[in-house]
Coordinates of C-alpha atoms and ligand atoms in Angstrom, one line a residue:
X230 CA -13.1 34.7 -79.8
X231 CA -15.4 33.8 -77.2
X232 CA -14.0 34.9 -73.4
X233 CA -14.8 32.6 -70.6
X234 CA -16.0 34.9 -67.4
X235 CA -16.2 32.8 -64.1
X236 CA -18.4 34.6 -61.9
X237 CA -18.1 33.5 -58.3
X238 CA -21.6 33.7 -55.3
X239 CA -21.1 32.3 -51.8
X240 CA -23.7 33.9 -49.4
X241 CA -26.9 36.1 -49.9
X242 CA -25.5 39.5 -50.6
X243 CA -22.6 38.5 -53.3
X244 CA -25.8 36.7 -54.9
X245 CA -27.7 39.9 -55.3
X246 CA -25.3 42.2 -55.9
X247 CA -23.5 39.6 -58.6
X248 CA -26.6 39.0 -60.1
X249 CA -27.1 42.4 -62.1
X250 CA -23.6 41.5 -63.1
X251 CA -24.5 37.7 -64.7
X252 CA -27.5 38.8 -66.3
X253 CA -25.8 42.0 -68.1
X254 CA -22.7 39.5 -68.8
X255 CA -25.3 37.4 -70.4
X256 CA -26.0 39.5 -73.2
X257 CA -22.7 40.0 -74.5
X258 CA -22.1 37.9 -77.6
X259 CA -18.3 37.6 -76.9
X260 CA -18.7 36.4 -73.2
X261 CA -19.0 32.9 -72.1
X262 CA -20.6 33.1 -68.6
X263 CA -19.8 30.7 -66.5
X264 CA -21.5 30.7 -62.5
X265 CA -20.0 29.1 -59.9
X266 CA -21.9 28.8 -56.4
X267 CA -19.6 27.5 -53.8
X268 CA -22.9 27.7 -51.4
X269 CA -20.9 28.9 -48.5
X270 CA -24.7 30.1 -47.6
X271 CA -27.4 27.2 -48.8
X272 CA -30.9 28.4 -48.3
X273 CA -30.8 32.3 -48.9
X274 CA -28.3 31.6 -51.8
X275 CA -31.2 29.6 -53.3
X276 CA -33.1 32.7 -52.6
X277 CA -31.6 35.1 -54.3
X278 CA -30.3 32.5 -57.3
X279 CA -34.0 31.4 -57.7
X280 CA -35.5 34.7 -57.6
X281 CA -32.8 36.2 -60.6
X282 CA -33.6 33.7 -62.5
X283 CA -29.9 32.8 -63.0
X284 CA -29.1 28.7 -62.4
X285 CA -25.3 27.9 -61.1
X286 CA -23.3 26.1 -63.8
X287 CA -21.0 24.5 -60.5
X288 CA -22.2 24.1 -57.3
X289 CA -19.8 23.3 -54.1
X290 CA -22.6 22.8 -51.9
X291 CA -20.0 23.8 -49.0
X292 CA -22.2 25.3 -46.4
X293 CA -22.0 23.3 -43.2
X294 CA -23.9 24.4 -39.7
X295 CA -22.2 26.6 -37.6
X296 CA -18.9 26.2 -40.1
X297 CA -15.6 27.7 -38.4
X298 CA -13.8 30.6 -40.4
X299 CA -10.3 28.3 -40.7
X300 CA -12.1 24.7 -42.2
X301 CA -14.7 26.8 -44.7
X302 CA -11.7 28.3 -46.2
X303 CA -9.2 25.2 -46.3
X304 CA -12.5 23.1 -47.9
X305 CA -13.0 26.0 -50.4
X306 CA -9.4 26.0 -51.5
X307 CA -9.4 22.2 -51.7
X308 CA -12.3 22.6 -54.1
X309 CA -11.1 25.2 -56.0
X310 CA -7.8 23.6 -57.5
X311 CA -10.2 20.7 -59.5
X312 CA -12.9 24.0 -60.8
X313 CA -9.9 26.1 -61.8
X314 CA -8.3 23.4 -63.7
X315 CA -11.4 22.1 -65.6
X316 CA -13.0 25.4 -66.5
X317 CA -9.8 27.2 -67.2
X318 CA -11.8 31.0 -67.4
X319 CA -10.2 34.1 -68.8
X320 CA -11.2 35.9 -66.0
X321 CA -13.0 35.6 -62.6
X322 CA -15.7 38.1 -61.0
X323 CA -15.8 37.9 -57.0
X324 CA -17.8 40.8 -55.5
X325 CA -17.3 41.7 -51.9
X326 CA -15.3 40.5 -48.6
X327 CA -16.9 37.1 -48.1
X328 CA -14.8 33.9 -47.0
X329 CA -15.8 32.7 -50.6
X330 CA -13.8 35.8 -52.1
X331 CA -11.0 35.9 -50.1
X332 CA -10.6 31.8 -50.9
X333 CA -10.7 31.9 -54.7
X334 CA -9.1 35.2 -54.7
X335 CA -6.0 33.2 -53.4
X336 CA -6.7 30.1 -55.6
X337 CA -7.1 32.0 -58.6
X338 CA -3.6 33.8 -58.2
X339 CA -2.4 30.1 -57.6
X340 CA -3.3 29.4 -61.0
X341 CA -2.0 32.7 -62.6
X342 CA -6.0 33.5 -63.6
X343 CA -6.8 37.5 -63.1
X344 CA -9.7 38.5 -61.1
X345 CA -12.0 41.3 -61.4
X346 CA -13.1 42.3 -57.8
X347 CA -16.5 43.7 -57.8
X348 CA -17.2 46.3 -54.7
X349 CA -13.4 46.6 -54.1
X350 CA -11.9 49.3 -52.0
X351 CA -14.6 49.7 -49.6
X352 CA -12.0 49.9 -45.7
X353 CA -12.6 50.8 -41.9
X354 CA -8.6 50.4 -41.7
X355 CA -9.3 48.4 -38.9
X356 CA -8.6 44.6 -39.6
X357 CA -11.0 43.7 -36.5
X358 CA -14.2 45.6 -37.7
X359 CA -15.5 44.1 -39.2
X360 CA -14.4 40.7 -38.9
X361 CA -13.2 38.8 -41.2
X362 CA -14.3 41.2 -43.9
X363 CA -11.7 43.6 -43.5
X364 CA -9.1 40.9 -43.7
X365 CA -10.9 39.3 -46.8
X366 CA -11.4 42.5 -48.7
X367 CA -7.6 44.0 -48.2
X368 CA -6.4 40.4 -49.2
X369 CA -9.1 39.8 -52.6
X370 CA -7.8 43.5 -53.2
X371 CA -3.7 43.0 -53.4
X372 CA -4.9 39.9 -55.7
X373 CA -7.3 41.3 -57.9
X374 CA -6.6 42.9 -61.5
X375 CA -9.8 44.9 -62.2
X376 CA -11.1 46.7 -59.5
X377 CA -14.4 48.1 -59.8
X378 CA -15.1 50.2 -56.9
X379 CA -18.5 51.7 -56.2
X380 CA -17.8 55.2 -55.0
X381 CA -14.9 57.7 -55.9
X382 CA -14.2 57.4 -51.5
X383 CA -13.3 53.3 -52.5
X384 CA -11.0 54.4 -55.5
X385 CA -9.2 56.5 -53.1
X386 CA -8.8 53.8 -50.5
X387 CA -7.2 52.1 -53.6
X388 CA -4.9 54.7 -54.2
X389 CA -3.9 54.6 -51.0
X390 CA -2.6 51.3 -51.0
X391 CA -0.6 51.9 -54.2
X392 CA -3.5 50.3 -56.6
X393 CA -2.7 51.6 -60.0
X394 CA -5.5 54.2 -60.7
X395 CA -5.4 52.7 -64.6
X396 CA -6.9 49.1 -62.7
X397 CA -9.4 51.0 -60.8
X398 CA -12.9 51.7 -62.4
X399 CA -15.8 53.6 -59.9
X400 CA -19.3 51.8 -61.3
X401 CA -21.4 52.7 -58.4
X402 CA -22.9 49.7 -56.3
X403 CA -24.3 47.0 -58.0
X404 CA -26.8 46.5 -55.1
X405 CA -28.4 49.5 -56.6
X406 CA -29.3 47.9 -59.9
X407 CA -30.7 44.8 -57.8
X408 CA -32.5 47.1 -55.9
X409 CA -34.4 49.4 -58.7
X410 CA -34.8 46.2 -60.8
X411 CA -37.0 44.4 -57.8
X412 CA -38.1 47.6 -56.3
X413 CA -39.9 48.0 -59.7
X414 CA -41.9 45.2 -59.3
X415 CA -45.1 44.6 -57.4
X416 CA -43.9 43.2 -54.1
X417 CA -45.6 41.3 -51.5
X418 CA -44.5 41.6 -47.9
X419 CA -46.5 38.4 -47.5
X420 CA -46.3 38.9 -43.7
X421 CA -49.8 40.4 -42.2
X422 CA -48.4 44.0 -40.3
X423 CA -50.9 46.6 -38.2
X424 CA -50.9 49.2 -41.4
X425 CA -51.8 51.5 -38.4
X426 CA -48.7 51.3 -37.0
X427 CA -45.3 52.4 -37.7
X428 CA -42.6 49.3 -38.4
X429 CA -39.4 49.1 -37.3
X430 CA -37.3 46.8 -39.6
X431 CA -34.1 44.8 -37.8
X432 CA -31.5 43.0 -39.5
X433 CA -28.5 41.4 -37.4
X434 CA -25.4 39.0 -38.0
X435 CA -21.7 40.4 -38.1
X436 CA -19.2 37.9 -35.7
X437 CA -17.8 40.8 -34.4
X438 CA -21.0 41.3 -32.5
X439 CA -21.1 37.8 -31.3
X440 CA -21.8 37.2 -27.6
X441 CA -22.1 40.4 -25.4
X442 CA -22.0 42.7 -27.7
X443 CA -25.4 40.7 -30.0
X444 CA -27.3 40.5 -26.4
X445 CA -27.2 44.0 -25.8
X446 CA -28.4 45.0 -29.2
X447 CA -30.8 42.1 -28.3
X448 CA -31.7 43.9 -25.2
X449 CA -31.8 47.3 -26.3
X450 CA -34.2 46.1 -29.0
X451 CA -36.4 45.0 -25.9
X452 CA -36.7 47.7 -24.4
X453 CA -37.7 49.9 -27.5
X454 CA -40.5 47.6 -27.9
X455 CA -41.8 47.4 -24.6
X456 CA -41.6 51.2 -24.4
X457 CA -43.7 51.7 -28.0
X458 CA -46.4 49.6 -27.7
X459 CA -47.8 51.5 -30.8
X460 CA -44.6 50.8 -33.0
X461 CA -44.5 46.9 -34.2
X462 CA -41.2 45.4 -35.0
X463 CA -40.1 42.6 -38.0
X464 CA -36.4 41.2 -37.6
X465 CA -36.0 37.8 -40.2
X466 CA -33.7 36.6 -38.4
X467 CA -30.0 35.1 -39.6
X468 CA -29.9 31.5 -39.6
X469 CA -26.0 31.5 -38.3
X470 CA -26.7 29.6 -34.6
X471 CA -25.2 32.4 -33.0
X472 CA -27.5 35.1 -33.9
X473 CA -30.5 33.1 -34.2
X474 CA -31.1 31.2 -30.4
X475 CA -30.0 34.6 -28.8
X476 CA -32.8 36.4 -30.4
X477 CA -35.3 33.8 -30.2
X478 CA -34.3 33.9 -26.0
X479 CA -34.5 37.6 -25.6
X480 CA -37.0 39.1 -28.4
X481 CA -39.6 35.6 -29.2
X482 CA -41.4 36.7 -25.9
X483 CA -41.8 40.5 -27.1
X484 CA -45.2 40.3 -28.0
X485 CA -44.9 43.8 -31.2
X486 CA -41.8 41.9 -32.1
X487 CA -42.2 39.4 -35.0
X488 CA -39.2 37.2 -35.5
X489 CA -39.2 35.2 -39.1
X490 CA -37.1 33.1 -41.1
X491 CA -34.8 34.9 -43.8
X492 CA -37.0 36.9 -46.1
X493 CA -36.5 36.4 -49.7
X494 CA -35.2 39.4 -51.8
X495 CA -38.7 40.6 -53.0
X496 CA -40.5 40.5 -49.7
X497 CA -37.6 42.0 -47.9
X498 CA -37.5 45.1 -50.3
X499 CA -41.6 45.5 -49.7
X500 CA -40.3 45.5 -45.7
X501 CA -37.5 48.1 -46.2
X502 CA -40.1 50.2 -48.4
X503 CA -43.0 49.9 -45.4
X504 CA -40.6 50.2 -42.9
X505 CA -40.4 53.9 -40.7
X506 CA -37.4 53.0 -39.6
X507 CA -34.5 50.6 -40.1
X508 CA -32.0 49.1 -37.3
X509 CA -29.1 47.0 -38.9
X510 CA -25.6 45.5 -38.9
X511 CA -25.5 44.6 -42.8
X512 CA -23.6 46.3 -45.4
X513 CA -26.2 45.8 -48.0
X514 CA -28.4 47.4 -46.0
X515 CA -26.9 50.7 -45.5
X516 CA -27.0 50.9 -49.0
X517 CA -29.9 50.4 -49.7
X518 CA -32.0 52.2 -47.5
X519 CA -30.7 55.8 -48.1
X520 CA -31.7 55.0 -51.8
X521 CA -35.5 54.2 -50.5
X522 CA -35.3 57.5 -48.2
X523 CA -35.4 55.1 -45.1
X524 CA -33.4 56.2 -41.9
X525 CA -30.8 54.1 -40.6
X526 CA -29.0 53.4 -37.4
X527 CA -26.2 51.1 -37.9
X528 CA -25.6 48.5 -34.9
X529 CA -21.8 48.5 -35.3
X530 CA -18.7 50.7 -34.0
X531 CA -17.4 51.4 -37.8
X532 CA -18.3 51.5 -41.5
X533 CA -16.5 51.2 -44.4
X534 CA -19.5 53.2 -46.5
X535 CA -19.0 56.7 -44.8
X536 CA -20.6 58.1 -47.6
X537 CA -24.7 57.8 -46.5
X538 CA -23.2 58.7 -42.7
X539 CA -21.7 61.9 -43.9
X540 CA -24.9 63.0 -46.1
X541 CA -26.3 62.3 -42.2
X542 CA -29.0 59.7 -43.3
X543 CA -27.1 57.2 -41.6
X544 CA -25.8 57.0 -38.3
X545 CA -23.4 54.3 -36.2
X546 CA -24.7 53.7 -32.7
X547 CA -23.0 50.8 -32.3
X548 CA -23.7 47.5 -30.0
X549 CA -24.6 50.5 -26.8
X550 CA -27.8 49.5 -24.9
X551 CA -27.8 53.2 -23.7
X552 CA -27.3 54.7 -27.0
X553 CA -29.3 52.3 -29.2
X554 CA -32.5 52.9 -27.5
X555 CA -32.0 56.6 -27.0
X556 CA -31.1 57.3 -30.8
X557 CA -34.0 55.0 -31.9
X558 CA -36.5 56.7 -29.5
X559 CA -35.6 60.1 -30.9
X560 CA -36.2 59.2 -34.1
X561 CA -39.7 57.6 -33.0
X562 CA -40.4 60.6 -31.4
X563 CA -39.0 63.6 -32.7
X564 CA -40.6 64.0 -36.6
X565 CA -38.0 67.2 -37.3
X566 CA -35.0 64.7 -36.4
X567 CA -36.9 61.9 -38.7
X568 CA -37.3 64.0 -41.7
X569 CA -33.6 65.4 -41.4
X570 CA -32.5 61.6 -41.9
X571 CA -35.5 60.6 -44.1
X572 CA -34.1 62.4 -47.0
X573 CA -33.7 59.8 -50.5
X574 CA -30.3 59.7 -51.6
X575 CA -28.3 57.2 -53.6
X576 CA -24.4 57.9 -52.8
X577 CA -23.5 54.4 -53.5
X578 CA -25.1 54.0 -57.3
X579 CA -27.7 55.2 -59.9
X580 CA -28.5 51.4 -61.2
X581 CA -25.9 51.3 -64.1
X582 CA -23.1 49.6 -61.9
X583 CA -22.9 46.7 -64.2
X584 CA -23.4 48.0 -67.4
X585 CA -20.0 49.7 -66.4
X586 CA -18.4 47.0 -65.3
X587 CA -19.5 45.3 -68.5
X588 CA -18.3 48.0 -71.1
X589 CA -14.8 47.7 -69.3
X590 CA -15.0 43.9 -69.9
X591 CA -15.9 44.2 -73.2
X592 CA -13.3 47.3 -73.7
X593 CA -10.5 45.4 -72.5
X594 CA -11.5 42.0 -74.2
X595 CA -11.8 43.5 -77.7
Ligands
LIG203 C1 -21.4 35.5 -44.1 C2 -20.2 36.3 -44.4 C3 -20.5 37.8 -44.1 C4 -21.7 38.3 -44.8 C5 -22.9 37.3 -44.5 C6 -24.1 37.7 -45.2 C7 -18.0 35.3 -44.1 C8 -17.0 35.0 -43.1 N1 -19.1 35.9 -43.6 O1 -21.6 35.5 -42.7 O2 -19.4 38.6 -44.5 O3 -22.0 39.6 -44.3 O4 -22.5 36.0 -44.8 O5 -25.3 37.1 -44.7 O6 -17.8 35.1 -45.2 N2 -26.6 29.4 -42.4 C9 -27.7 28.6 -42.7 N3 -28.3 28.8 -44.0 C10 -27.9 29.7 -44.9 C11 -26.8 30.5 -44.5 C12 -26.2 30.3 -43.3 O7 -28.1 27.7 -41.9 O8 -28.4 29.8 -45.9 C13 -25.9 29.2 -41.1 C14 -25.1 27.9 -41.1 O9 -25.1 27.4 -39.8 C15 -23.7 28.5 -41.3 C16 -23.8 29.8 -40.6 O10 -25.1 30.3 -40.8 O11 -22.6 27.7 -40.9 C17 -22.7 30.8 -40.9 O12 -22.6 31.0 -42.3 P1 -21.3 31.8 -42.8 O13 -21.4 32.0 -44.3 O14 -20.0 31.2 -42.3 O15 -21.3 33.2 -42.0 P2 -22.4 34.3 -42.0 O16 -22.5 34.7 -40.6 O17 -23.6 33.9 -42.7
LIG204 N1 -31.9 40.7 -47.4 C1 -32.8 39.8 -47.8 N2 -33.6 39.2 -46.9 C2 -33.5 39.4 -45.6 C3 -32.5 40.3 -45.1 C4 -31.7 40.9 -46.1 O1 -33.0 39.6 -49.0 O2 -34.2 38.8 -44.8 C5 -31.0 41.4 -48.4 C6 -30.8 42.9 -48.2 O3 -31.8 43.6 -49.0 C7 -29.4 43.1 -48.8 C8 -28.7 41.8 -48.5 O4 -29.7 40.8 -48.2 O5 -29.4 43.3 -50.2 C9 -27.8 42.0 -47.3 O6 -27.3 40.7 -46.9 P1 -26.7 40.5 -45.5 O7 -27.2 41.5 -44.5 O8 -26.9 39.1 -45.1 O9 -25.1 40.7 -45.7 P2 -24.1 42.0 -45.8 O10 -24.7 42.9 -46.7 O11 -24.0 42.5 -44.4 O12 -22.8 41.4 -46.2

């Protein structure tokens, strides 16, 4: 008997990291695969669906500008009650600690269908950082059934909370199979660079960071361009209003800084590969980076992946003006510090997170 397997995509980086997961799920003769795309993000869902190859069976088309936290999730609960009840799945796959997860997490329970909660266990303990994720993640996680966790540090958070260790299964990251499948590829930056100088790559959106906090990164940025004149800087920029008029006001006018639209998954591995250097807030991206042996400093107070930090290839420096643009010039400057942080590893997968999470599908389903 065929098993119906919803699997669930809001915003860019459940896209990619769900994607490995679809596609694997694909070829399984007992699995009906059904996609559902609530588009909480629009455009670099598109993206990442378009470049995968993989075409949502439902689309919410939800994404509104600027949406509020509160009215996206009471819309995607509304809208979940009628796809529940038509599709009726077996099972549904949510990966991460978007508003999307969190929402038909909840709804799912509602209707008594089990979920399978891809990149579970991953915790700062800290309910405001980052925010919401925190919140979403604990909250998909006392829901889920199936928790595949990527490293044997998110299995333990787990544990912590009194998961069963019988409903936790470590797969590694998922993002790493997206990454070695495209990172295979030819890729085109397809945005013309100095190949004399070095790049620095930024990427920038959590909420906690809104305001003050997003301005001083902003400004701290500034300054490390206008102090390396020899060093050029790429930062696509996030759409969300917040992040995006900010960093148009304080970096458009930087003239080694290049500010661009949301680079599509291809292109934006070719920039993390030609990149000396990498500045972020994203999750993904700390990921990913240590896997391509790029250094990275992350623009936020707290992670919940400790693991690239404590091999020392990562390191926190937080929203700081002071400490942003001294960390980032040392690495600019100092090659012994730059090849102590340059070193390729890959704690958070090896590319075979979801053939894993597929055999314990199939396992449990047969
Ligand atoms: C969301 C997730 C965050 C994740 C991030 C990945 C929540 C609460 N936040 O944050 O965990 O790290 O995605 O990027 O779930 N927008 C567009 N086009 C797009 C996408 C977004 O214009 O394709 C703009 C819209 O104005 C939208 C706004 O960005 O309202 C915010 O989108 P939203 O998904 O609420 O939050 P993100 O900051 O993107
Ligand atoms: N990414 C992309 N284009 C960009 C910036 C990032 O394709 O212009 C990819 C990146 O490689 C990673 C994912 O998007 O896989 C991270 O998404 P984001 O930073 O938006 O979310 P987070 O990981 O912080 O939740």
């Amino acid at each position: 008997m065929k098993r119906k397997i919803l699997c669930v995509v809001g915003t860019r980086p459940e896209a990619i990291k769900m994607a490995p997961v679809i596609l694997a799920l694909k070829n399984e003769p007992w699995a009906d695969v059904r996609v559902l795309a609530t588009a909480q993000h629009r455009h670099m869902l598109d993206q990442v669906m378009s470049f995968f190859g993989i075409k949502q069976d439902i689309d919410l088309d939800i994404m509104r500008p600027n949406q509020a936290l509160t009215t996206l999730t009471a819309r995607l609960l509304l809208e979940m009650d009628g796809v529940l009840n038509a599709e009726k799945p077996d099972i549904v796959l949510v990966q991460g600690d978007t508003t999307t997860v969190m929402t038909v997490a909840l709804a799912c329970f509602y209707h008594r269908i089990p979920i399978g909660h891809v990149e579970a266990g991953l915790r700062t303990w800290d309910m405001q950082n980052p925010f919401p994720e925190e919140a979403n993640r604990v909250i998909a996680g006392k829901l889920a059934r199936w928790h595949f966790a990527p490293t044997e540090g998110s299995r333990q958070n787990l544990l912590r909370e009194g998961v069963p260790d019988s409903d936790i299964i470590v797969t590694g990251n998922t993002v790493i199979d997206a990454l070695l499948m495209t990172a295979a590829k030819d890729l085109e930056l397809g945005i013309e660079l100095d190949p004399n100088k070095r790049l620095v790559l930024v990427t920038s959106h959590r909420r906690e960071n809104f305001g003050e906090p997003f301005r001083n990164i902003c400004r701290a940025l500034r300054t490390l361009a206008e102090n390396n004149p020899d060093v050029q800087f790429l930062y696509p920029v996030h759409p969300n209003p917040n992040v995006k008029d900010v960093a148009h006001e304080l970096l458009g006018p930087v003239s080694n800084f290049v500010l661009c639209d949301p680079l599509e998954y291809a292109p934006f591995v070719a920039a993390m590969k030609r990149a000396y250097l990498i500045l972020t807030d994203s999750g993904g991206v700390q990921e990913e980076a240590p896997a391509l042996g790029k250094p990275v400093l992350v623009l936020r107070e707290e992670t919940e992946r400790p693991e690239a930090v404590e091999f020392g290839v990562v390191k926190l420096v937080g929203s700081n003006y002071d400490v942003i643009v001294s960390e980032a010039q040392r690495l600019l400057d100092d090659e012994a510090a730059y090849r102590e942080m340059a070193r390729g590893v890959s704690p958070y997968g090896d590319g075979h997170g979801a053939e894993r999470i597929v055999n314990s599908l199939r396992e449990y389903f047969n």
